[in-house]
Amino acid sequence: MKTSVVILNWNGRKLLEQFLPSVIKHTLKDDNTEVVVADNGSTDDSVSFLKEHYPQVRLIIFEDNHGFAEGYNLALQQIDSEYVVLLNSDVETSDNWLSNMIDYMDEYPGIVAVQPKILAQRQKTHFEYAGASGGFIDKYGYPFCRGRILGNLEKDEGQYDTIVPIFWATGACLCIRREVYFRVGGLDSRFFAHMEEIDLCWRLNARGHIIECVPQSVVYHVGGASLDLASP
């Protein structure tokens, strides 16, 4: 298998029902790609729903909720594809979203990870908070994006459609070479959820690896669907 698109699920049957059809439609176009759902100890009917309605999706089932970081580490250990895409369950994909990233990484083997342009699923004319069009970090260690600074989200008018090196790629949709992912230690499970992708990209940068945003690939992210804003 060349590419595995891996969705980590925890009690997300409604999100899978809403967004998985677009992922399958825009992803499963050849025998070199698979869609994987890693279930993080769900207590809803996510697993039975997938088994009944999406037999073409590969299921990895965990008994416990290992969090975002360790959940992906454990899931990717059961995958042997060249490329893996960490895709949130609340992401709507578009045509060629995957091929635009994979073709680019095939052409430039020195690029270890990329992200697409992330637009808001509820307001598709604007960038979405988690990643927008590529992440950076200021001298104080504060992360920001092309298209988003603090809570200010810009309208997408093609101003960030250039492919550029970035400091961090969003964990909402992160395409990375699997071998490199594990070589730098994967996601740090101590983060459990949130900021873990910035830490991973920091380690990639520290080892001289290049991460880029490929905005010709577009996805739409709901954001905040898996964790209440008030959660500590």
Short mmCIF file of N, CA and C in Angstrom, two decimals, residues 128-226:
data_model
loop_
_atom_site.label_atom_id
_atom_site.label_comp_id
_atom_site.label_asym_id
_atom_site.label_seq_id
_atom_site.Cartn_x
_atom_site.Cartn_y
_atom_site.Cartn_z
N GLU A 128 -9.81 28.16 8.14
CA GLU A 128 -10.20 27.56 9.41
C GLU A 128 -9.06 27.67 10.41
N TYR A 129 -9.40 27.75 11.66
CA TYR A 129 -8.43 28.04 12.72
C TYR A 129 -7.27 27.05 12.76
N ALA A 130 -7.58 25.77 12.65
CA ALA A 130 -6.56 24.73 12.86
C ALA A 130 -5.70 24.50 11.62
N GLY A 131 -4.83 25.42 11.32
CA GLY A 131 -3.86 25.17 10.25
C GLY A 131 -3.92 26.12 9.08
N ALA A 132 -5.12 26.61 8.74
CA ALA A 132 -5.31 27.56 7.64
C ALA A 132 -4.46 27.17 6.43
N SER A 133 -3.50 28.03 6.03
CA SER A 133 -2.67 27.70 4.87
C SER A 133 -1.20 27.56 5.27
N GLY A 134 -0.98 26.90 6.41
CA GLY A 134 0.38 26.61 6.83
C GLY A 134 0.77 27.33 8.11
N GLY A 135 1.43 26.61 9.01
CA GLY A 135 1.72 27.13 10.33
C GLY A 135 3.15 27.63 10.50
N PHE A 136 3.29 28.67 11.31
CA PHE A 136 4.59 29.25 11.64
C PHE A 136 4.67 29.47 13.15
N ILE A 137 5.80 29.95 13.61
CA ILE A 137 5.95 30.20 15.04
C ILE A 137 6.78 31.46 15.22
N ASP A 138 6.38 32.34 16.14
CA ASP A 138 7.12 33.59 16.30
C ASP A 138 8.25 33.43 17.31
N LYS A 139 8.98 34.49 17.55
CA LYS A 139 10.18 34.39 18.39
C LYS A 139 9.85 34.12 19.85
N TYR A 140 8.57 34.26 20.21
CA TYR A 140 8.15 33.96 21.57
C TYR A 140 7.61 32.54 21.69
N GLY A 141 7.64 31.79 20.60
CA GLY A 141 7.13 30.43 20.61
C GLY A 141 5.64 30.35 20.40
N TYR A 142 5.02 31.43 19.87
CA TYR A 142 3.58 31.42 19.68
C TYR A 142 3.25 31.00 18.25
N PRO A 143 2.39 29.98 18.08
CA PRO A 143 2.04 29.50 16.74
C PRO A 143 0.98 30.37 16.06
N PHE A 144 1.16 30.57 14.75
CA PHE A 144 0.15 31.27 13.95
C PHE A 144 0.18 30.68 12.55
N CYS A 145 -0.73 31.13 11.70
CA CYS A 145 -0.86 30.54 10.36
C CYS A 145 -1.01 31.63 9.30
N ARG A 146 -0.76 31.26 8.06
CA ARG A 146 -1.18 32.11 6.95
C ARG A 146 -2.70 32.01 6.89
N GLY A 147 -3.35 33.13 7.14
CA GLY A 147 -4.81 33.13 7.12
C GLY A 147 -5.45 33.17 8.49
N ARG A 148 -4.63 33.04 9.56
CA ARG A 148 -5.18 33.10 10.91
C ARG A 148 -4.13 33.58 11.90
N ILE A 149 -4.43 34.66 12.58
CA ILE A 149 -3.61 35.12 13.70
C ILE A 149 -4.54 35.29 14.90
N LEU A 150 -4.19 34.62 16.00
CA LEU A 150 -5.09 34.55 17.15
C LEU A 150 -6.46 34.06 16.67
N GLY A 151 -7.52 34.78 16.96
CA GLY A 151 -8.85 34.34 16.54
C GLY A 151 -9.32 34.99 15.26
N ASN A 152 -8.44 35.74 14.59
CA ASN A 152 -8.82 36.44 13.37
C ASN A 152 -8.61 35.56 12.15
N LEU A 153 -9.71 35.25 11.45
CA LEU A 153 -9.66 34.37 10.30
C LEU A 153 -9.92 35.17 9.02
N GLU A 154 -9.03 35.03 8.05
CA GLU A 154 -9.14 35.78 6.80
C GLU A 154 -10.05 35.06 5.80
N LYS A 155 -10.60 35.83 4.89
CA LYS A 155 -11.29 35.28 3.74
C LYS A 155 -10.25 34.76 2.76
N ASP A 156 -10.51 33.60 2.19
CA ASP A 156 -9.58 33.03 1.21
C ASP A 156 -9.84 33.67 -0.15
N GLU A 157 -8.88 34.46 -0.60
CA GLU A 157 -8.97 35.09 -1.92
C GLU A 157 -7.76 34.70 -2.78
N GLY A 158 -7.19 33.54 -2.44
CA GLY A 158 -6.03 33.07 -3.20
C GLY A 158 -4.72 33.70 -2.78
N GLN A 159 -4.74 34.47 -1.69
CA GLN A 159 -3.53 35.18 -1.27
C GLN A 159 -2.45 34.25 -0.70
N TYR A 160 -2.85 33.03 -0.32
CA TYR A 160 -1.87 32.09 0.23
C TYR A 160 -1.86 30.79 -0.58
N ASP A 161 -1.96 30.90 -1.89
CA ASP A 161 -2.00 29.72 -2.75
C ASP A 161 -0.62 29.27 -3.23
N THR A 162 0.42 29.90 -2.74
CA THR A 162 1.78 29.47 -3.10
C THR A 162 2.21 28.32 -2.18
N ILE A 163 2.96 27.39 -2.75
CA ILE A 163 3.55 26.31 -1.96
C ILE A 163 4.79 26.86 -1.26
N VAL A 164 4.81 26.82 0.05
CA VAL A 164 5.92 27.40 0.81
C VAL A 164 6.33 26.47 1.95
N PRO A 165 7.60 26.55 2.37
CA PRO A 165 8.02 25.85 3.59
C PRO A 165 7.31 26.46 4.79
N ILE A 166 6.90 25.62 5.73
CA ILE A 166 6.24 26.08 6.94
C ILE A 166 6.93 25.47 8.16
N PHE A 167 6.64 26.02 9.32
CA PHE A 167 7.24 25.46 10.54
C PHE A 167 6.45 24.26 11.03
N TRP A 168 5.11 24.35 10.95
CA TRP A 168 4.30 23.23 11.41
C TRP A 168 3.10 23.03 10.51
N ALA A 169 2.72 21.77 10.37
CA ALA A 169 1.56 21.37 9.60
C ALA A 169 0.48 20.89 10.56
N THR A 170 -0.75 21.23 10.28
CA THR A 170 -1.85 20.92 11.18
C THR A 170 -2.10 19.42 11.32
N GLY A 171 -2.40 19.00 12.53
CA GLY A 171 -2.77 17.61 12.77
C GLY A 171 -4.16 17.28 12.27
N ALA A 172 -4.93 18.30 11.85
CA ALA A 172 -6.25 18.05 11.28
C ALA A 172 -6.14 17.32 9.95
N CYS A 173 -5.05 17.58 9.24
CA CYS A 173 -4.80 16.88 7.98
C CYS A 173 -3.30 16.96 7.69
N LEU A 174 -2.58 15.99 8.18
CA LEU A 174 -1.12 15.96 8.07
C LEU A 174 -0.70 14.75 7.25
N CYS A 175 -0.04 15.01 6.14
CA CYS A 175 0.48 13.94 5.28
C CYS A 175 1.99 13.85 5.52
N ILE A 176 2.45 12.67 5.90
CA ILE A 176 3.86 12.53 6.29
C ILE A 176 4.38 11.16 5.84
N ARG A 177 5.68 11.12 5.56
CA ARG A 177 6.32 9.84 5.25
C ARG A 177 6.38 9.02 6.54
N ARG A 178 5.82 7.83 6.50
CA ARG A 178 5.69 7.03 7.72
C ARG A 178 7.05 6.74 8.36
N GLU A 179 8.04 6.44 7.56
CA GLU A 179 9.36 6.10 8.10
C GLU A 179 9.94 7.27 8.89
N VAL A 180 9.74 8.49 8.38
CA VAL A 180 10.26 9.68 9.08
C VAL A 180 9.46 9.93 10.36
N TYR A 181 8.15 9.71 10.30
CA TYR A 181 7.30 9.88 11.47
C TYR A 181 7.86 9.11 12.66
N PHE A 182 8.19 7.84 12.44
CA PHE A 182 8.68 7.03 13.55
C PHE A 182 10.15 7.30 13.85
N ARG A 183 10.90 7.72 12.85
CA ARG A 183 12.33 7.99 13.08
C ARG A 183 12.51 9.15 14.06
N VAL A 184 11.60 10.12 14.04
CA VAL A 184 11.73 11.25 14.97
C VAL A 184 10.90 11.05 16.24
N GLY A 185 10.29 9.86 16.38
CA GLY A 185 9.62 9.54 17.64
C GLY A 185 8.12 9.62 17.62
N GLY A 186 7.51 9.96 16.46
CA GLY A 186 6.06 10.06 16.39
C GLY A 186 5.52 11.20 17.24
N LEU A 187 4.24 11.14 17.54
CA LEU A 187 3.62 12.15 18.39
C LEU A 187 3.94 11.85 19.85
N ASP A 188 4.17 12.89 20.65
CA ASP A 188 4.48 12.73 22.07
C ASP A 188 3.18 12.52 22.83
N SER A 189 3.00 11.32 23.38
CA SER A 189 1.74 10.98 24.03
C SER A 189 1.46 11.80 25.28
N ARG A 190 2.47 12.49 25.81
CA ARG A 190 2.24 13.33 26.98
C ARG A 190 1.32 14.51 26.67
N PHE A 191 1.20 14.86 25.38
CA PHE A 191 0.29 15.95 25.01
C PHE A 191 -1.15 15.49 25.02
N PHE A 192 -1.39 14.19 24.84
CA PHE A 192 -2.71 13.57 24.80
C PHE A 192 -3.52 14.09 23.61
N ALA A 193 -3.87 15.38 23.63
CA ALA A 193 -4.59 15.99 22.51
C ALA A 193 -4.30 17.49 22.49
N HIS A 194 -4.03 18.02 21.32
CA HIS A 194 -3.74 19.44 21.06
C HIS A 194 -2.24 19.77 21.25
N MET A 195 -1.72 20.49 20.28
CA MET A 195 -0.33 20.99 20.22
C MET A 195 0.69 19.90 19.91
N GLU A 196 0.24 18.64 19.86
CA GLU A 196 1.18 17.54 19.64
C GLU A 196 1.78 17.59 18.23
N GLU A 197 1.03 18.12 17.25
CA GLU A 197 1.58 18.17 15.90
C GLU A 197 2.65 19.25 15.77
N ILE A 198 2.51 20.32 16.54
CA ILE A 198 3.54 21.37 16.51
C ILE A 198 4.83 20.84 17.13
N ASP A 199 4.71 20.08 18.19
CA ASP A 199 5.88 19.45 18.80
C ASP A 199 6.56 18.49 17.82
N LEU A 200 5.77 17.69 17.11
CA LEU A 200 6.33 16.77 16.11
C LEU A 200 7.06 17.55 15.02
N CYS A 201 6.44 18.61 14.52
CA CYS A 201 7.06 19.40 13.46
C CYS A 201 8.31 20.13 13.96
N TRP A 202 8.31 20.50 15.23
CA TRP A 202 9.50 21.12 15.82
C TRP A 202 10.68 20.15 15.74
N ARG A 203 10.41 18.88 16.06
CA ARG A 203 11.47 17.86 15.98
C ARG A 203 11.89 17.62 14.54
N LEU A 204 10.96 17.66 13.61
CA LEU A 204 11.31 17.52 12.20
C LEU A 204 12.22 18.66 11.76
N ASN A 205 11.84 19.89 12.12
CA ASN A 205 12.66 21.06 11.78
C ASN A 205 14.05 20.98 12.39
N ALA A 206 14.11 20.53 13.65
CA ALA A 206 15.39 20.47 14.35
C ALA A 206 16.36 19.51 13.69
N ARG A 207 15.83 18.55 12.93
CA ARG A 207 16.67 17.58 12.23
C ARG A 207 16.88 17.93 10.77
N GLY A 208 16.50 19.15 10.40
CA GLY A 208 16.75 19.63 9.05
C GLY A 208 15.74 19.20 8.01
N HIS A 209 14.61 18.64 8.44
CA HIS A 209 13.59 18.19 7.50
C HIS A 209 12.73 19.37 7.03
N ILE A 210 12.14 19.23 5.85
CA ILE A 210 11.34 20.29 5.26
C ILE A 210 9.86 19.89 5.27
N ILE A 211 9.04 20.82 5.77
CA ILE A 211 7.58 20.67 5.80
C ILE A 211 7.01 21.78 4.93
N GLU A 212 6.01 21.49 4.13
CA GLU A 212 5.44 22.51 3.27
C GLU A 212 3.92 22.46 3.29
N CYS A 213 3.30 23.56 2.85
CA CYS A 213 1.87 23.62 2.63
C CYS A 213 1.62 23.56 1.13
N VAL A 214 0.73 22.66 0.73
CA VAL A 214 0.36 22.52 -0.68
C VAL A 214 -1.11 22.96 -0.80
N PRO A 215 -1.35 24.28 -1.00
CA PRO A 215 -2.72 24.79 -0.97
C PRO A 215 -3.56 24.42 -2.19
N GLN A 216 -2.95 23.76 -3.18
CA GLN A 216 -3.74 23.24 -4.30
C GLN A 216 -4.62 22.08 -3.84
N SER A 217 -4.27 21.52 -2.70
CA SER A 217 -5.12 20.53 -2.03
C SER A 217 -5.97 21.28 -1.01
N VAL A 218 -7.29 21.04 -1.03
CA VAL A 218 -8.21 21.79 -0.17
C VAL A 218 -9.10 20.83 0.62
N VAL A 219 -9.20 21.08 1.92
CA VAL A 219 -10.18 20.36 2.75
C VAL A 219 -10.91 21.38 3.61
N TYR A 220 -12.06 20.94 4.14
CA TYR A 220 -12.91 21.82 4.96
C TYR A 220 -13.06 21.19 6.34
N HIS A 221 -12.69 21.95 7.36
CA HIS A 221 -12.61 21.42 8.73
C HIS A 221 -13.64 22.10 9.61
N VAL A 222 -14.39 21.30 10.38
CA VAL A 222 -15.34 21.88 11.33
C VAL A 222 -14.58 22.52 12.48
N GLY A 223 -13.70 21.74 13.12
CA GLY A 223 -12.90 22.25 14.23
C GLY A 223 -13.67 22.23 15.54
N GLY A 224 -12.98 21.82 16.60
CA GLY A 224 -13.58 21.81 17.93
C GLY A 224 -14.66 20.78 18.13
N ALA A 225 -14.74 19.81 17.21
CA ALA A 225 -15.82 18.83 17.29
C ALA A 225 -15.55 17.72 18.29
N SER A 226 -14.29 17.51 18.64
CA SER A 226 -13.96 16.37 19.49
C SER A 226 -13.75 16.73 20.95
#
